[in-house]
Tab-separated table of C-alpha atoms in Angstrom:
chain	number	residue	atom	x	y	z
A	1	ASP	CA	-19.084	-6.441	-3.797
A	2	ALA	CA	-16.494	-5.744	-6.456
A	3	LYS	CA	-17.646	-6.439	-10.013
A	4	THR	CA	-14.154	-7.458	-11.114
A	5	THR	CA	-11.948	-10.506	-10.669
A	6	GLN	CA	-8.171	-10.384	-10.773
A	7	PRO	CA	-5.502	-13.022	-10.132
A	8	PRO	CA	-3.980	-12.531	-6.679
A	9	SER	CA	-0.438	-11.997	-7.882
A	10	MET	CA	2.007	-11.957	-10.756
A	11	ASP	CA	5.575	-11.008	-11.386
A	12	CYS	CA	7.659	-9.732	-14.244
A	13	ALA	CA	11.255	-8.820	-14.961
A	14	GLU	CA	12.435	-5.245	-14.782
A	15	GLY	CA	12.382	-3.598	-18.198
A	16	ARG	CA	9.804	-5.975	-19.602
A	17	ALA	CA	6.139	-5.235	-20.193
A	18	ALA	CA	3.742	-6.124	-17.374
A	19	ASN	CA	0.299	-7.204	-18.565
A	20	LEU	CA	-2.254	-7.199	-15.746
A	21	PRO	CA	-5.577	-8.927	-16.566
A	22	CYS	CA	-9.029	-8.126	-15.198
A	23	ASN	CA	-12.396	-9.788	-15.764
A	24	HIS	CA	-15.614	-7.766	-15.514
A	25	SER	CA	-18.195	-9.941	-17.250
A	26	THR	CA	-21.216	-8.164	-15.713
A	27	ILE	CA	-20.180	-4.640	-16.690
A	28	SER	CA	-23.021	-2.369	-17.788
A	29	GLY	CA	-22.975	-0.242	-20.905
A	30	ASN	CA	-22.296	3.047	-19.116
A	31	GLU	CA	-19.733	1.759	-16.624
A	32	TYR	CA	-16.094	2.697	-16.887
A	33	VAL	CA	-13.071	0.545	-16.136
A	34	TYR	CA	-10.647	2.266	-13.766
A	35	TRP	CA	-7.191	1.200	-12.643
A	36	TYR	CA	-5.479	2.370	-9.478
A	37	ARG	CA	-2.360	1.134	-7.792
A	38	GLN	CA	-1.256	1.267	-4.176
A	39	ILE	CA	2.348	1.155	-3.145
A	40	HIS	CA	2.807	-0.180	0.364
A	41	SER	CA	0.674	1.795	2.866
A	42	GLN	CA	0.340	4.846	0.615
A	43	GLY	CA	-2.895	6.202	-0.828
A	44	PRO	CA	-4.108	4.635	-4.079
A	45	GLN	CA	-2.733	6.306	-7.195
A	46	TYR	CA	-4.930	6.799	-10.245
A	47	ILE	CA	-3.471	5.215	-13.375
A	48	ILE	CA	-5.971	5.245	-16.225
A	49	HIS	CA	-9.597	4.637	-17.127
A	50	GLY	CA	-11.665	3.831	-20.195
A	51	LEU	CA	-15.145	3.057	-21.478
A	52	LYS	CA	-14.843	1.242	-24.809
A	53	ASN	CA	-11.751	2.359	-26.642
A	54	ASN	CA	-8.198	1.556	-25.749
A	55	GLU	CA	-6.513	4.310	-23.783
A	56	THR	CA	-2.888	5.319	-23.282
A	57	ASN	CA	-1.236	7.868	-21.043
A	58	GLU	CA	2.251	8.467	-19.710
A	59	MET	CA	1.910	5.701	-17.154
A	60	ALA	CA	0.196	2.835	-18.942
A	61	SER	CA	-2.089	1.519	-21.657
A	62	LEU	CA	-5.552	0.075	-21.124
A	63	ILE	CA	-6.856	-2.505	-23.567
A	64	ILE	CA	-10.588	-3.283	-23.298
A	65	THR	CA	-12.000	-6.227	-25.241
A	66	GLU	CA	-14.713	-5.555	-27.788
A	67	ASP	CA	-17.378	-7.207	-25.628
A	68	ARG	CA	-16.051	-5.185	-22.638
A	69	LYS	CA	-16.025	-8.265	-20.432
A	70	SER	CA	-12.323	-8.037	-19.728
A	71	SER	CA	-9.410	-5.639	-19.895
A	72	THR	CA	-5.628	-5.573	-19.594
A	73	LEU	CA	-3.462	-2.899	-18.052
A	74	ILE	CA	-0.065	-2.707	-19.713
A	75	LEU	CA	2.989	-1.171	-18.077
A	76	PRO	CA	5.329	-1.059	-21.086
A	77	HIS	CA	8.678	-1.073	-19.282
A	78	ALA	CA	8.226	-2.170	-15.685
A	79	THR	CA	10.614	-0.852	-13.045
A	80	LEU	CA	11.154	-1.879	-9.447
A	81	ARG	CA	9.075	1.136	-8.413
A	82	ASP	CA	6.068	-0.395	-10.162
A	83	THR	CA	5.890	-3.110	-7.490
A	84	ALA	CA	2.447	-2.490	-5.946
A	85	VAL	CA	-1.127	-3.744	-5.599
A	86	TYR	CA	-3.106	-2.907	-8.727
A	87	TYR	CA	-6.873	-2.515	-8.496
A	88	CYS	CA	-9.240	-2.877	-11.442
A	89	ILE	CA	-12.571	-1.180	-10.695
A	90	VAL	CA	-15.838	-0.931	-12.601
A	91	ARG	CA	-17.576	2.315	-11.881
A	92	ALA	CA	-20.794	4.026	-12.935
A	93	PRO	CA	-20.246	7.621	-14.064
A	94	THR	CA	-23.005	9.292	-12.067
A	95	GLY	CA	-25.256	8.996	-9.085
A	96	ALA	CA	-24.894	7.112	-5.865
A	97	ASN	CA	-22.976	4.350	-7.583
A	98	SER	CA	-20.102	6.644	-8.500
A	99	LYS	CA	-18.223	5.383	-5.472
A	100	LEU	CA	-15.177	3.184	-6.049
A	101	THR	CA	-15.665	-0.453	-5.028
A	102	PHE	CA	-12.272	-2.035	-4.499
A	103	GLY	CA	-11.585	-5.765	-4.551
A	104	LYS	CA	-8.356	-7.317	-3.308
A	105	GLY	CA	-6.407	-6.336	-6.405
A	106	ILE	CA	-3.421	-8.040	-7.961
A	107	THR	CA	0.008	-7.797	-6.396
A	108	LEU	CA	2.639	-7.121	-9.038
A	109	SER	CA	6.216	-7.907	-8.092
A	110	VAL	CA	8.888	-6.587	-10.440
A	111	ARG	CA	12.130	-8.532	-10.100
A	112	PRO	CA	15.581	-7.159	-10.990
B	1	ASP	CA	-0.445	22.176	-7.382
B	2	ALA	CA	-0.874	20.439	-4.071
B	3	GLY	CA	-2.649	17.125	-4.041
B	4	VAL	CA	-5.120	15.892	-1.462
B	5	THR	CA	-3.793	16.437	2.043
B	6	GLN	CA	-4.833	14.640	5.210
B	7	SER	CA	-4.083	15.174	8.865
B	8	PRO	CA	-2.857	13.765	11.085
B	9	THR	CA	-0.684	11.142	9.384
B	10	HIS	CA	-0.787	8.785	12.360
B	11	LEU	CA	-2.979	8.587	15.428
B	12	ILE	CA	-3.221	6.319	18.461
B	13	LYS	CA	-6.442	6.189	20.473
B	14	THR	CA	-7.955	3.904	23.087
B	15	ARG	CA	-11.255	2.083	22.918
B	16	GLY	CA	-14.276	4.297	23.567
B	17	GLN	CA	-12.551	7.513	22.541
B	18	HIS	CA	-13.549	9.831	19.714
B	19	VAL	CA	-11.415	10.775	16.715
B	20	THR	CA	-11.582	13.492	14.047
B	21	LEU	CA	-9.701	13.132	10.770
B	22	ARG	CA	-9.265	15.990	8.336
B	23	CYS	CA	-8.967	16.261	4.575
B	24	SER	CA	-8.269	19.109	2.166
B	25	PRO	CA	-9.168	18.405	-1.461
B	26	ILE	CA	-7.282	19.389	-4.578
B	27	SER	CA	-7.905	23.042	-5.402
B	28	GLY	CA	-11.061	23.333	-7.510
B	29	HIS	CA	-12.465	19.972	-6.420
B	30	LYS	CA	-15.835	20.195	-4.732
B	31	SER	CA	-16.405	16.557	-3.785
B	32	VAL	CA	-14.728	14.513	-1.080
B	33	SER	CA	-15.051	10.800	-0.403
B	34	TRP	CA	-13.837	8.804	2.586
B	35	TYR	CA	-12.641	5.200	2.564
B	36	GLN	CA	-11.481	2.787	5.244
B	37	GLN	CA	-8.764	0.254	4.505
B	38	VAL	CA	-8.053	-2.477	7.022
B	39	LEU	CA	-4.882	-4.499	6.721
B	40	GLY	CA	-4.887	-6.900	3.791
B	41	GLN	CA	-8.080	-5.568	2.206
B	42	GLY	CA	-8.949	-3.007	-0.425
B	43	PRO	CA	-10.392	0.352	0.615
B	44	GLN	CA	-14.079	0.353	1.583
B	45	PHE	CA	-16.348	3.328	0.843
B	46	ILE	CA	-17.653	5.261	3.862
B	47	PHE	CA	-19.064	8.599	2.651
B	48	GLN	CA	-19.171	10.951	-0.296
B	49	TYR	CA	-19.884	14.689	0.017
B	50	TYR	CA	-20.499	17.290	-2.646
B	51	GLU	CA	-21.209	20.960	-1.962
B	52	LYS	CA	-21.607	20.160	1.758
B	53	GLU	CA	-24.328	17.602	1.107
B	54	GLU	CA	-23.979	13.866	1.699
B	55	ARG	CA	-24.145	12.120	-1.663
B	56	GLY	CA	-23.585	8.546	-0.569
B	57	ARG	CA	-22.993	6.405	2.480
B	58	GLY	CA	-21.424	2.986	2.745
B	59	ASN	CA	-22.286	0.167	5.122
B	60	PHE	CA	-20.819	1.673	8.279
B	61	PRO	CA	-22.443	2.183	11.697
B	62	ASP	CA	-23.793	5.508	12.921
B	63	ARG	CA	-20.637	5.955	14.971
B	64	PHE	CA	-19.145	7.207	11.729
B	65	SER	CA	-20.110	10.691	10.584
B	66	ALA	CA	-18.660	13.325	8.326
B	67	ARG	CA	-19.184	16.837	7.135
B	68	GLN	CA	-17.905	19.150	4.446
B	69	PHE	CA	-17.137	22.818	4.937
B	70	PRO	CA	-17.713	25.811	2.640
B	71	ASN	CA	-14.079	25.636	1.525
B	72	TYR	CA	-14.738	21.974	0.532
B	73	SER	CA	-12.470	20.513	3.174
B	74	SER	CA	-13.951	17.672	5.163
B	75	GLU	CA	-13.861	15.949	8.526
B	76	LEU	CA	-14.531	12.319	9.350
B	77	ASN	CA	-15.605	11.646	12.915
B	78	VAL	CA	-15.684	8.284	14.626
B	79	ASN	CA	-17.234	7.911	18.076
B	80	ALA	CA	-16.884	5.131	20.640
B	81	LEU	CA	-13.832	3.673	18.961
B	82	LEU	CA	-13.504	-0.100	18.716
B	83	LEU	CA	-10.369	-2.140	18.151
B	84	GLY	CA	-11.737	-3.000	14.701
B	85	ASP	CA	-11.659	0.667	13.691
B	86	SER	CA	-7.881	0.410	13.409
B	87	ALA	CA	-7.222	1.088	9.750
B	88	LEU	CA	-5.864	3.444	7.131
B	89	TYR	CA	-8.452	6.157	6.472
B	90	LEU	CA	-8.283	7.569	2.984
B	91	CYS	CA	-9.738	10.738	1.571
B	92	ALA	CA	-10.263	11.229	-2.160
B	93	SER	CA	-11.344	14.330	-4.028
B	94	SER	CA	-12.947	14.865	-7.417
B	95	LEU	CA	-14.426	17.764	-9.322
B	96	GLN	CA	-18.081	17.003	-8.616
B	97	GLY	CA	-18.133	13.375	-7.483
B	98	ALA	CA	-18.586	11.355	-10.634
B	99	GLU	CA	-15.178	12.117	-12.131
B	100	THR	CA	-11.828	10.535	-11.388
B	101	GLN	CA	-11.060	10.461	-7.667
B	102	TYR	CA	-7.577	11.349	-6.447
B	103	PHE	CA	-6.462	10.017	-3.090
B	104	GLY	CA	-4.515	11.537	-0.254
B	105	PRO	CA	-1.800	9.714	1.699
B	106	GLY	CA	-4.205	8.590	4.399
B	107	THR	CA	-4.361	8.715	8.183
B	108	ARG	CA	-3.305	5.569	9.984
B	109	LEU	CA	-5.428	5.048	13.097
B	110	LEU	CA	-4.500	2.553	15.769
B	111	VAL	CA	-7.044	1.800	18.482
B	112	LEU	CA	-5.666	0.137	21.603
């Protein structure tokens, strides 16, 4: 079972920031938080991951709370092409548990 | 550089038949993982291979098997197809298994 909970859906206006929440209250100390997204019927696309510190790349920012029990993925200027299912995944870095366990994700709809 | 490639893109089979799906990882990646995604659900882990050895197996019946070749490409085989095997089959590659996984576009299998 997935170790994360996400709301089923949210929307935001084009050009505005999209803040996607994720709860992972049972995360272990060595587990990373990963975000992927999947645009209709395509393969999941890696976005970003982090352990403790906030992370930023060209696609998004990841904010992890100090107690690591929740995180937020931020798309700073959402476009229509960002409409997708976003998956928050907790993943161990090594061993048999390095597989990705996907939940149902959150469907982000960006409106014009 | 080319990403993960999968073939074929689409496939139609009938119940009881056998199917072989193929995956070529990103150049330099030595680990391949397979996932099954049925409509409306997140991807589910099937297998992970590293250096031709099985590293992990998900909760799938023995009808599902896989192997990895010396060039790190991989095949997923499914015997005695059932209607419920209709899904998008995804391949992901990573450097050695525990790092970030990058997904291919998937093979969509329809069993009639």
